[in-house]
Amino acid sequence: MRTKIVAGNWKMNKNFSEADDLLTEILDSIDEKGKPEDVDVVICPPFVYLEMASDMAEDSPVFIGSQNVSQFESGAYTGEISAAMLRSMHVDFAIIGHSERRKYFGETDEMLLGKAKAALKNDVLPIFCCGELLPEREAGKHFDIVKAQLENTIFNLDPDDFNRTIIAYEPVWAIGTGVNATPEQAQEMHFFIRELIWNKFGAEIANDKTILYGGSCTSKNAKELFSMPDVDGGLIGGASLTTSEFVKIIDAAKE
Ligand code: PGA
């Protein structure tokens, strides 16, 4: 059975008390209304709020994730956060390879594979991002780009480890722009990714793989996007910063 996931990526937003308020509101709302049984919810606040978030979410159905993780195990890596540290704070997921990390922090495929391995070794599940730039789509290269991004990274994991990853397709031109991929564009790429997985790891792993869509996903377009057969939920940026929006997006992932 494929798990549906709605994950909120708060990026570098909110001060401490705002983060506390937002998470309190989201948890209260889920507590009151309940959460669709077949949808897992993950919140990825900035690192410095992870301890608070994981304490607050402890008795709730909400999982906590980080927005990055080091590829190194421990030691002299000033400013880095290891997967073991995350695990010790009950952080269950880590976003890896977000396009903003690739663009502004020079993260390479090799680093991303290292991060995925480090996370998995510590039972932190990667939400692994891939997606093409606008000129790449305009040149008709989007399938090749996404294929290479996967083949250079998590396709090198052994099947058991690969099986524990979540993939997020995030066309870079859709992130934070208000221009989402159409449901048809998302479906076409998700189907392509599932086929690649099928060819590399077999039918069972391909069928069970959760593939999220990310990029200007809001309460207005979530239902249509999530109703596509190969779209198994979303990685939500801007719209995860408002409780009412985020909760509506969670509901939209319901069967
Ligand atoms: P957005 O961001 O929803 O604000 O477009 C998505 C993401 O970057 O994960």
Coordinates of C-alpha atoms and ligand atoms in Angstrom, one line a residue, residues 9 11 98 100 170 174-177 214-217 235-239, ligand 1:
N9 CA 8.4 22.8 4.4
K11 CA 11.9 27.0 4.9
H98 CA 15.7 20.7 -2.3
E100 CA 17.2 25.8 -3.0
E170 CA 9.3 19.8 -7.5
A174 CA 6.8 26.2 -9.9
I175 CA 8.4 26.7 -6.5
G176 CA 7.2 29.9 -4.8
T177 CA 6.1 31.3 -8.1
G214 CA 5.7 20.3 -4.8
G215 CA 5.6 23.8 -6.3
S216 CA 2.9 26.4 -5.6
C217 CA 0.5 23.7 -4.3
L235 CA 5.5 19.0 -0.3
I236 CA 4.1 22.3 0.6
G237 CA 6.1 25.5 1.1
G238 CA 4.3 28.9 1.3
A239 CA 0.9 27.3 2.0
Ligands
PGA1 P1 6.1 26.4 -2.5 O1 7.4 25.6 -2.1 O2 4.9 25.5 -2.1 O3 6.1 27.7 -1.7 O4 6.1 26.6 -4.0 C1 7.5 24.2 -2.2 C2 8.8 23.7 -1.8 O5 9.8 24.4 -2.1 O6 9.0 22.7 -1.2

